[in-house]
Coordinates of C-alpha atoms in Angstrom, one line a residue:
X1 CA 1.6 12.6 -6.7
X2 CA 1.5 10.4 -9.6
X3 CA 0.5 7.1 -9.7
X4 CA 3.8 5.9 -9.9
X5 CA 6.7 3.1 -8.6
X6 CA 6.9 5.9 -5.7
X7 CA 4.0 4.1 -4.4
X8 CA 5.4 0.6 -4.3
X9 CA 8.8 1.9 -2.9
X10 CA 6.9 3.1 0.2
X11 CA 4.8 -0.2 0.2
X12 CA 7.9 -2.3 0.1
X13 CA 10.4 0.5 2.7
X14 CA 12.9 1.1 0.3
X15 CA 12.6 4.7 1.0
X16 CA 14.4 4.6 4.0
X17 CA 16.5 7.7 5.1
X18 CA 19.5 5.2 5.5
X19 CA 21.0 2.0 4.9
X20 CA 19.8 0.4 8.4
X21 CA 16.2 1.3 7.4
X22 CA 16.5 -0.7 4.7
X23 CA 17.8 -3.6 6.0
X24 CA 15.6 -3.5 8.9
X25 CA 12.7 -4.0 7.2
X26 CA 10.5 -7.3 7.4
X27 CA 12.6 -8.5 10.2
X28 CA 9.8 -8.8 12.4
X29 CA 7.8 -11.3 9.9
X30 CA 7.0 -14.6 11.2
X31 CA 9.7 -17.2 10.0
X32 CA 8.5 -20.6 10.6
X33 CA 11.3 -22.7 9.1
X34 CA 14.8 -21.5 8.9
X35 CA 15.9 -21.3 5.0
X36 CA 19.8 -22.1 4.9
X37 CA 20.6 -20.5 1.3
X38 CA 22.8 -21.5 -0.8
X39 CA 24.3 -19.4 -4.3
X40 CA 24.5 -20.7 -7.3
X41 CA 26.8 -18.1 -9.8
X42 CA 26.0 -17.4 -13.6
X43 CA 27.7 -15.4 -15.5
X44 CA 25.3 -12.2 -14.5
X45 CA 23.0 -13.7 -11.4
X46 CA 23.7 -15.0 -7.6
X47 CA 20.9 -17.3 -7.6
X48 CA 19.5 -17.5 -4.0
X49 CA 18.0 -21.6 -2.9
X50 CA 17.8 -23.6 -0.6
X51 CA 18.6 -27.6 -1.0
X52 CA 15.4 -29.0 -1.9
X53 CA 14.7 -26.7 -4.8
X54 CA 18.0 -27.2 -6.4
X55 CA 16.5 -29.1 -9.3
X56 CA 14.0 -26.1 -9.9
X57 CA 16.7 -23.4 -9.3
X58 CA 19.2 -24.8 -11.7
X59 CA 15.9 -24.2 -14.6
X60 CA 15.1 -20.4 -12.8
X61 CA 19.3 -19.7 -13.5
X62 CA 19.3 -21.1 -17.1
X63 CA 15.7 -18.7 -17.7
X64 CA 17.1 -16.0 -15.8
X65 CA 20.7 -16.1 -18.7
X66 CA 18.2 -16.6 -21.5
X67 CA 16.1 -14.4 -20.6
X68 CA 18.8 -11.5 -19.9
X69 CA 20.8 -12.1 -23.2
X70 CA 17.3 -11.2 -25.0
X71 CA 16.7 -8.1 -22.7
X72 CA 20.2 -6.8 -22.9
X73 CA 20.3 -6.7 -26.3
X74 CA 16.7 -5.4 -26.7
X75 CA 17.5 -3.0 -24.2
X76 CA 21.3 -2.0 -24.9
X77 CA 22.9 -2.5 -21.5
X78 CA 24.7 -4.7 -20.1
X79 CA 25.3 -5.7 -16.0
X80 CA 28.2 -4.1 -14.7
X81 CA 28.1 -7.2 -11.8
X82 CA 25.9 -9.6 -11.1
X83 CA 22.5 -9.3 -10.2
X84 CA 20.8 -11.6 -7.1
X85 CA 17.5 -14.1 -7.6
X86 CA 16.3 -15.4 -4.2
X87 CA 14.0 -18.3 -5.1
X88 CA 11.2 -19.9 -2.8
X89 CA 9.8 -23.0 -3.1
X90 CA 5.7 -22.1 -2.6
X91 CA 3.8 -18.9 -1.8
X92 CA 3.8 -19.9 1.4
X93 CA 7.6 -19.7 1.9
X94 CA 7.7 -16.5 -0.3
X95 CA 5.2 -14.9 2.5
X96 CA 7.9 -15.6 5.3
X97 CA 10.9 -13.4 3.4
X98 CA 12.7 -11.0 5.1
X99 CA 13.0 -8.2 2.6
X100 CA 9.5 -7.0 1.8
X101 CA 5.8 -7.6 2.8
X102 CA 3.9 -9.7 0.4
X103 CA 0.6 -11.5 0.0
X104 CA -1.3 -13.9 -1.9
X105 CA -1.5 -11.6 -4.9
X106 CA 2.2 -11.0 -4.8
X107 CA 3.7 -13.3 -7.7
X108 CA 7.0 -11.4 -7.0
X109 CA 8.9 -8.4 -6.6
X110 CA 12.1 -6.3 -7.2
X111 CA 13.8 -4.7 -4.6
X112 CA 14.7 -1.4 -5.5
X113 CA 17.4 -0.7 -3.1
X114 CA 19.7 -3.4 -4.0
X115 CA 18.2 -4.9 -7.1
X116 CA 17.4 -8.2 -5.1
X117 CA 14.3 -9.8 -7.0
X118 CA 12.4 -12.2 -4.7
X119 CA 9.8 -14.4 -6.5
X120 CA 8.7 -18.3 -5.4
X121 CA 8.0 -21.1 -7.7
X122 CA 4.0 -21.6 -8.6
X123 CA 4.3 -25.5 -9.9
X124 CA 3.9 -24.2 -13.8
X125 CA 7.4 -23.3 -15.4
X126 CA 5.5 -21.1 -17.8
X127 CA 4.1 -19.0 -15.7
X128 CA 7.3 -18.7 -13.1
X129 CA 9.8 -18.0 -16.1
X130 CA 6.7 -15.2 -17.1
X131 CA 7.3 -13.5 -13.5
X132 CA 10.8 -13.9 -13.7
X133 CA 11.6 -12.0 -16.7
X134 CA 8.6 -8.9 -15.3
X135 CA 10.9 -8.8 -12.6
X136 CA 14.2 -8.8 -15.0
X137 CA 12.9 -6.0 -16.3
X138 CA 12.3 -4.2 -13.5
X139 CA 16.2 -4.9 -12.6
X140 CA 17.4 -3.6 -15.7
X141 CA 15.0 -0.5 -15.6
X142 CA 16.6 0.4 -12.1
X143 CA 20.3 -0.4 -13.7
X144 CA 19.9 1.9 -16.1
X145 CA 17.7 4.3 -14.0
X146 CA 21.0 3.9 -11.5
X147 CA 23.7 3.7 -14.8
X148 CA 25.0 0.4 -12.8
X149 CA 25.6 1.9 -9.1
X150 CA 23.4 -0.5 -6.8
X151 CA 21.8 1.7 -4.2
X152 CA 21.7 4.7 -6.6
X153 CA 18.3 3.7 -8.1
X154 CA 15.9 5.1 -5.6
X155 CA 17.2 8.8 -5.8
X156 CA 16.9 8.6 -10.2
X157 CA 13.6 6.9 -10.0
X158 CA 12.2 9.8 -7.7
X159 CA 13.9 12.4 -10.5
X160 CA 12.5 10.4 -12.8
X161 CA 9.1 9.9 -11.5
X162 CA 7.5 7.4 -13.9
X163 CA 3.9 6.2 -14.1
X164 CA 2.9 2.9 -13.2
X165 CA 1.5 2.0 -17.0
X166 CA 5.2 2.9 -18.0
X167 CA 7.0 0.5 -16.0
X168 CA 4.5 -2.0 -15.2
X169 CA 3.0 -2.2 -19.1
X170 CA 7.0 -2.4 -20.1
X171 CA 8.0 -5.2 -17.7
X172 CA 4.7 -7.2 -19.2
X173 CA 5.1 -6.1 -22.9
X174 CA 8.8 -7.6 -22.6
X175 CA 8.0 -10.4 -20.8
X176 CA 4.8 -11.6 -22.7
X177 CA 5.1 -10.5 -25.9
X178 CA 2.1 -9.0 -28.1
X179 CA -0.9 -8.8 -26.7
X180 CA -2.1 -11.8 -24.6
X181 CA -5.5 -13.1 -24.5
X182 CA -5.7 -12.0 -21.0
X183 CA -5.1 -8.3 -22.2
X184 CA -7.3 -8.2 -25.2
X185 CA -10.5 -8.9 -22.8
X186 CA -9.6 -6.1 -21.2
X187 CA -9.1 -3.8 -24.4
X188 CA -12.1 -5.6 -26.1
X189 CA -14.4 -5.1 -23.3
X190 CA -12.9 -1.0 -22.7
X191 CA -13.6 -0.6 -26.4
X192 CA -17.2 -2.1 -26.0
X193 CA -18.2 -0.9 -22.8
X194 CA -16.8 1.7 -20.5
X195 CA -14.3 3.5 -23.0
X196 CA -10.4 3.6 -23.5
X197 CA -8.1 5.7 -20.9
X198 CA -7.2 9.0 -21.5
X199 CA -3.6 9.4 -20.6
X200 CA -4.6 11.1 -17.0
X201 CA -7.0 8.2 -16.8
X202 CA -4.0 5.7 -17.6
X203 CA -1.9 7.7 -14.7
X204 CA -4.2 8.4 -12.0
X205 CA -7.3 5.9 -12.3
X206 CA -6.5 2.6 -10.3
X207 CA -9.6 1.0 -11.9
X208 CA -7.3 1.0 -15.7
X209 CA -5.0 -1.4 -14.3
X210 CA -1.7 -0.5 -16.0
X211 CA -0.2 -3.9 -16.5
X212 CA -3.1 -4.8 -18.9
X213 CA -3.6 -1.2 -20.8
X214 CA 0.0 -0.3 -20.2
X215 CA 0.9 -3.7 -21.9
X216 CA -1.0 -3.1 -24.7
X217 CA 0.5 0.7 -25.0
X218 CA 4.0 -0.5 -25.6
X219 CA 2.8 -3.3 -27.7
X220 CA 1.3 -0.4 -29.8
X221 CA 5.0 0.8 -29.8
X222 CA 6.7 -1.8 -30.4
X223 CA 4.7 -3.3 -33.3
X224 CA 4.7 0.3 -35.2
X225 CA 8.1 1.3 -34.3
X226 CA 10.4 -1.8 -33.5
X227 CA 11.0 -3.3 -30.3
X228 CA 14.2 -1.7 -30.2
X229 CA 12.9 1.5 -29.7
X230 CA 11.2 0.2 -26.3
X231 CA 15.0 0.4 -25.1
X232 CA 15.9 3.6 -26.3
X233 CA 12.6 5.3 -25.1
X234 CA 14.2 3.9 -21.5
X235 CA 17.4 5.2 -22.3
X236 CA 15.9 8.6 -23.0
X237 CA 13.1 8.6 -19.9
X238 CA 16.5 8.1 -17.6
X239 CA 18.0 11.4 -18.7
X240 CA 14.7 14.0 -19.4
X241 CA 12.1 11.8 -17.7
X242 CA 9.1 9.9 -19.7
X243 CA 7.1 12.6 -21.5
X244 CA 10.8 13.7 -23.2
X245 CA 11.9 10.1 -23.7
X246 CA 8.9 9.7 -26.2
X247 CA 8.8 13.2 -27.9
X248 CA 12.8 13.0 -28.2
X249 CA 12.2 9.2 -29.9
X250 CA 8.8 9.1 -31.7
X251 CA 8.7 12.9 -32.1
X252 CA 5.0 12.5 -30.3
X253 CA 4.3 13.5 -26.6
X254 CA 2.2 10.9 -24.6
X255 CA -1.0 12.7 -25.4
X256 CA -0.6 12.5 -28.9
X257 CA 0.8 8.7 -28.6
X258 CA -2.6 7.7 -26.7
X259 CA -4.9 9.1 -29.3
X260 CA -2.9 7.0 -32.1
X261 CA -3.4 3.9 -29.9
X262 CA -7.0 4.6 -29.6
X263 CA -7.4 4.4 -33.1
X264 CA -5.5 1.3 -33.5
X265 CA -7.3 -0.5 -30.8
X266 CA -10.8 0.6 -32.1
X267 CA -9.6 -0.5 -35.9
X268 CA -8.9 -3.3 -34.0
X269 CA -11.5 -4.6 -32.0
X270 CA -14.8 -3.0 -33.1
X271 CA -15.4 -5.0 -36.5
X272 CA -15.1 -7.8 -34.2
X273 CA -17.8 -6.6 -31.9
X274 CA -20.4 -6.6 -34.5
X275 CA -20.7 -10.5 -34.1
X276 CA -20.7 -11.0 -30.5
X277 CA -23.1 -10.6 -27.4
X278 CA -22.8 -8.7 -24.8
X279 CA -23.1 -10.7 -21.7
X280 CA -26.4 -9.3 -20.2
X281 CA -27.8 -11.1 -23.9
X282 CA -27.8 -14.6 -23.0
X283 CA -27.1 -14.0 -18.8
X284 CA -28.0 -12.6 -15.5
X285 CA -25.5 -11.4 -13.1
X286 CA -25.6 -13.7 -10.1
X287 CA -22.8 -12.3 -7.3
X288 CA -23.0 -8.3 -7.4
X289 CA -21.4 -5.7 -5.4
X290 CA -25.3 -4.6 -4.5
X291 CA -26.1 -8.2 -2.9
X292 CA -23.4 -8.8 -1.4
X293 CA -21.0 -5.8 -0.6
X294 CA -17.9 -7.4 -2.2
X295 CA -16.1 -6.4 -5.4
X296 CA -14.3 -9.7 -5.9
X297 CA -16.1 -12.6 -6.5
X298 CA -14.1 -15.3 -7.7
X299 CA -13.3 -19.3 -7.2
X300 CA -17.5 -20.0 -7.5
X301 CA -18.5 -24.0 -6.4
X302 CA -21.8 -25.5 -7.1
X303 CA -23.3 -27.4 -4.5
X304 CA -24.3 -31.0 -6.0
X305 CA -27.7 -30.4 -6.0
X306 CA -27.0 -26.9 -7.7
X307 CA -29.1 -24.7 -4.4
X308 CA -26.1 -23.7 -2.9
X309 CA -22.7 -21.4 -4.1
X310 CA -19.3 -21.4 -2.3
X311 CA -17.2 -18.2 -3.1
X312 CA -14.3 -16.1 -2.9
X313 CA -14.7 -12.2 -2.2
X314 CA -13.8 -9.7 0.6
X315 CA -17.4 -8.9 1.4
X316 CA -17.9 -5.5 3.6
X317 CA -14.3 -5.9 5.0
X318 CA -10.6 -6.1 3.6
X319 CA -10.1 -9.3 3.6
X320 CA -11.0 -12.4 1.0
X321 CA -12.7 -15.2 3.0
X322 CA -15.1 -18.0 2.0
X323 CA -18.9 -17.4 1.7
X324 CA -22.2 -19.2 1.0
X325 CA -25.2 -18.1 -1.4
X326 CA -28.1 -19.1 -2.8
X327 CA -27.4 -20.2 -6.2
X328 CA -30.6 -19.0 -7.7
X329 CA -30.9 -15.5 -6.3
X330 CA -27.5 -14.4 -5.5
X331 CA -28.7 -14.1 -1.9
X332 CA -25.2 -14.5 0.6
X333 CA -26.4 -16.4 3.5
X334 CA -23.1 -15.9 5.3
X335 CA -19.7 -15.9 5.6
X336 CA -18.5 -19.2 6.4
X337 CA -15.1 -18.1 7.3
X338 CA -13.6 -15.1 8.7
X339 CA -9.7 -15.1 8.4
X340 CA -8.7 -12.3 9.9
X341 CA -10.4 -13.1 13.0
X342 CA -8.3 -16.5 12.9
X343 CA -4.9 -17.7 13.5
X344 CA -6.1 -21.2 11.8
X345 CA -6.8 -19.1 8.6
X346 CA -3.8 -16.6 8.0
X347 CA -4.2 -16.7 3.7
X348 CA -7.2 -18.3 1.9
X349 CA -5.9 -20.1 -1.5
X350 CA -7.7 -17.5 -3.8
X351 CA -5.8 -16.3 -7.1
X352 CA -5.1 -20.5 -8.1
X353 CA -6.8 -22.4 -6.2
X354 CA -10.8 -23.7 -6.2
X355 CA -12.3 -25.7 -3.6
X356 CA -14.7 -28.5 -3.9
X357 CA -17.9 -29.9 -2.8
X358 CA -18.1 -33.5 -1.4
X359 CA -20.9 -35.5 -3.8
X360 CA -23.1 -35.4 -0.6
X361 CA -23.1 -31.9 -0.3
X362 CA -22.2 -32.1 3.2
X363 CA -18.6 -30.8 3.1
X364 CA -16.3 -28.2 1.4
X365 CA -12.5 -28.9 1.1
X366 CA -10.1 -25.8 0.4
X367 CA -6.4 -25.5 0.6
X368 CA -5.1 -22.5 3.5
X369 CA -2.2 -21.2 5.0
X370 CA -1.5 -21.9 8.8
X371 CA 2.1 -21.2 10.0
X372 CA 4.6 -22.4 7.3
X373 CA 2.6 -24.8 5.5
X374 CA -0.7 -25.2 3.9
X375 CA -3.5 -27.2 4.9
X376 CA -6.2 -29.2 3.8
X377 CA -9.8 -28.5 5.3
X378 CA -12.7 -30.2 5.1
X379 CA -15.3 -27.3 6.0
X380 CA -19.1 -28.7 7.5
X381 CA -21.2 -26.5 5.6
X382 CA -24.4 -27.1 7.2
X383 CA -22.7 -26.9 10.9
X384 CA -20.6 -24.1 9.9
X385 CA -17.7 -25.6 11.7
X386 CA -14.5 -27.3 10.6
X387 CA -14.4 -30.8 10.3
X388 CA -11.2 -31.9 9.4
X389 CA -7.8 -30.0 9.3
X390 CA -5.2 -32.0 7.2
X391 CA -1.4 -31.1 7.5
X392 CA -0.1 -31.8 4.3
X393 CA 3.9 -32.6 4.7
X394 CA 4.7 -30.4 1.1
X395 CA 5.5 -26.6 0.6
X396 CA 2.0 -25.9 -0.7
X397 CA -0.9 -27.3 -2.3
X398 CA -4.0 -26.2 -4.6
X399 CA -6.9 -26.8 -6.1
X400 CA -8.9 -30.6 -3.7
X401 CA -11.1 -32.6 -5.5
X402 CA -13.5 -35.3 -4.1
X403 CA -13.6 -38.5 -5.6
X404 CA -17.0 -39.9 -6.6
X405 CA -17.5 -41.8 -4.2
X406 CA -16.2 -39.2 -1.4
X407 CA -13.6 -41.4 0.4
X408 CA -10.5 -39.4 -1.3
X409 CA -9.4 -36.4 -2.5
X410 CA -6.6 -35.5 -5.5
X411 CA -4.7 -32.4 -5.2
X412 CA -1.6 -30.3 -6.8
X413 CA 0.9 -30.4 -4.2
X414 CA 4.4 -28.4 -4.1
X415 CA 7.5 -30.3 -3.5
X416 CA 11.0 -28.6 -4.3
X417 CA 9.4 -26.1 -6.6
X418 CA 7.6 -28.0 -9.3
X419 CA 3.8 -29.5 -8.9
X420 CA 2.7 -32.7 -8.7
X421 CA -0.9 -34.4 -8.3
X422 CA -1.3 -36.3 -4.4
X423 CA -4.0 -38.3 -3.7
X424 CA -5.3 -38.4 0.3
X425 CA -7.8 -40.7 2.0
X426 CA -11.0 -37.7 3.5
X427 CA -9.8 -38.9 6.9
X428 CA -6.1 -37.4 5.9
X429 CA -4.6 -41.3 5.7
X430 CA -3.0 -42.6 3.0
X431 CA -0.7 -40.1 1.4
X432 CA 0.1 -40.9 -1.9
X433 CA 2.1 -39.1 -4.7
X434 CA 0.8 -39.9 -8.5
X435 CA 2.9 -37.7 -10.4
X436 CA 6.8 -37.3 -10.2
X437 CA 8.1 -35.0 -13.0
X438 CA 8.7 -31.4 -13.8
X439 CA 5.9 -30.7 -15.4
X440 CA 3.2 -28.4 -14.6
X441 CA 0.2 -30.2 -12.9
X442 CA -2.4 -28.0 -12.1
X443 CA -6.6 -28.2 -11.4
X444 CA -7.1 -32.3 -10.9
X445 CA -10.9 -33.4 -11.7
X446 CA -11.9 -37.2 -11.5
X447 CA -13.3 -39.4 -14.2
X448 CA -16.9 -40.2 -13.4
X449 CA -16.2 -43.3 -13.0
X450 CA -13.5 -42.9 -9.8
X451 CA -11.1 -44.9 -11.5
X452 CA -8.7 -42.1 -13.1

């Protein structure tokens, strides 16, 4: 089979053989606080909240409007009946829904049964409204997959059986715009280093992630042809599935549309390469998959006296937990937490979230999920044990800092949906909020001085 939606449908057991099936499912994940829901009704939505995030879900319904009136026009089709938005307040709320299994990767997700689209607040508007209108997309792709009848959508998108790039690169070319600086590393460093996909490359290798190369194939479409023709492409793929939608449209077949791309992206990007460096130029490779068995490697802390290097990765297993290596060498001295050996570790802060070294190099503080909260810890690198475990009374928080003179941290803490900066004595006294607005504030670092 394709590398297609097919595979999230299974993922997220939509492809029940029945309507209990698919309402059964995620029943039997842990729900630590009950969530009393309330509705608000726009003219095409039932937003989904729950009290304390009013504020925040009154913004998500005015995006979700704005955001559809641009869609429906670029896209020719209009709701037949509202459409629901169930909201969360933090990741770690998101994690404890009922309808699909997510994890910390997860920004969101569409439901493909009922069109329900499930996605929690991250503390940056920006980036929420972003996921918000991927997953719009993804609700009108299955409306007009479904022409309008809800429950309808699974049995078209089987007949219609489209690649990931396809849907995926849409819902972020239509939601982003143009190409992103986060896409044109990865086309910049395809160009440079390892080659673009070929179309079966694009289709069946996971390692050419199709949101960034599937972006930047209907950006190529929609900056030759017009945007508009991203919706009639849709319209087409619906009725004599993708490789007709494009010859019927552009009067190309995929094939022939990649090679064109190709050409435009090398135009592109390779005069640019002429005046820069390849990394291996000016720098050595410190974490690699041959020292230390892992393929991610992210979230890197110096110790202060720049021996030591706290990490992200998932090692030699599945899981991403915290590790320890010599900052010189590369060497991994050990894994200095295994999560899914722990109940005290269920999710480790990874995709937006660093930790921090005390200035005495003696401790590590990280933000991670225990039952329906997250928590600060103060990790004793040197013992290998856990110091201090700090309940934080919010729906999430990111990204510790330690002070200068190591008596208090700063952090981003989640309240209601929208981020603010906390300050905390190291002995988990003291809570203090420093910021009260709806602006995004995100990654906290001290003055050297302490004083701001």
């Amino acid at each position: 089979m394709r590398r297609t939606l097919l595979a999230a449908l299974i993922v997220s057991g939509t492809l029940g053989s029945g309507r209990v099936e698919a309402q059964y499912f995620g029943k039997n994940q842990v729900q630590y606080r009950h969530l009393e829901f309330l509705v608000i009704e726009t003219e095409h939505f039932d937003v989904y909240y729950y009290e304390r995030e009013r504020q925040a879900a009154l913004d998500a319904a005015r995006m979700a409007e704005r955001a559809y009136a641009r869609l429906s026009r670029l896209l020719s089709h209009k709701y037949r009946e509202r459409q629901p938005i169930i909201l969360f307040a933090s990741h770690t709320e998101f994690q404890q829904n009922n309808i699909g299994p997510v994890d910390e990767a997860t920004g969101g997700f569409t439901e493909w049964y009922r069109h329900r689209i499930l996605v929690p607040f991250t503390g940056s508007y920006a980036d929420f409204e972003h996921v918000l209108e991927h997953e719009l997309v993804h609700q009108f792709q299955m409306d007009i997959f479904a022409r309008g009848r809800v429950g309808a959508g699974i049995q078209r998108l089987m007949a219609v059986n489209p690649p990931l790039w396809f849907m995926e690169g849409m819902a972020e070319y239509l939601s982003s715009g143009p190409i992103t600086p986060h896409t044109a590393v990865w086309l910049r460093d395809a160009a440079l280093d390892r080659g673009l996909p070929s179309l079966d490359e694009l289709t069946w290798d996971p390692s050419y992630t199709p949101y960034r190369f599937g972006h930047a194939l209907w950006s190529y479409v929609g900056e030759r042809w017009g945007d508009d023709t991203v919706g009639e492409i849709l319209h087409a793929a619906a009725v004599s599935g993708t490789d007709g939608a494009f010859r019927r449209v552009l009067g190309l077949d995929p094939q022939e549309l990649v090679a064109e791309w190709h050409d435009a992206i090398q135009r592109t990007y390779l005069p640019q390469l002429a005046d820069l460096q390849q990394a291996g130029q000016f720098a050595q490779p410190l974490l690699t998959r041959d020292r230390s068995s892992g393929r991610v490697h992210i979230a890197p802390s110096i110790s202060p006296d720049g021996s030591d290097i706290v990490y992200l990765s998932e090692g030699n297993s599945f899981f991403i937990d915290l590790y320890l290596a010599d900052a010189e060498t590369g060497r991994v001295k050990r894994r200095l937490i295994k999560s899914a050996f722990s109940t005290d570790f269920e999710s480790l802060r990874f995709l937006n979230s660093v930790g921090s070294w005390s200035p005495d190099g003696r401790y590590f503080a990280f933000a991670a999920k225990r039952g329906g909260r997250d928590d600060l810890v103060l990790f004793d690198v040197a013992h290998n044990r856990v110091a201090t475990r700090i309940r934080i009374p919010l729906d999430g928080l990111t990204t510790p800092s330690w002070s200068p003179d190591g008596q208090r941290l700063v952090f981003t803490g989640y309240d209601g949906g929208v981020s603010d900066l906390f300050l905390i004595q190291a002995d988990g006294t003291d809570l203090r909020r420093l910021t009260d607005d709806r602006h995004a504030d995100l990654h906290p670092a001290w003055a050297p001085d302490g004083r701001s």
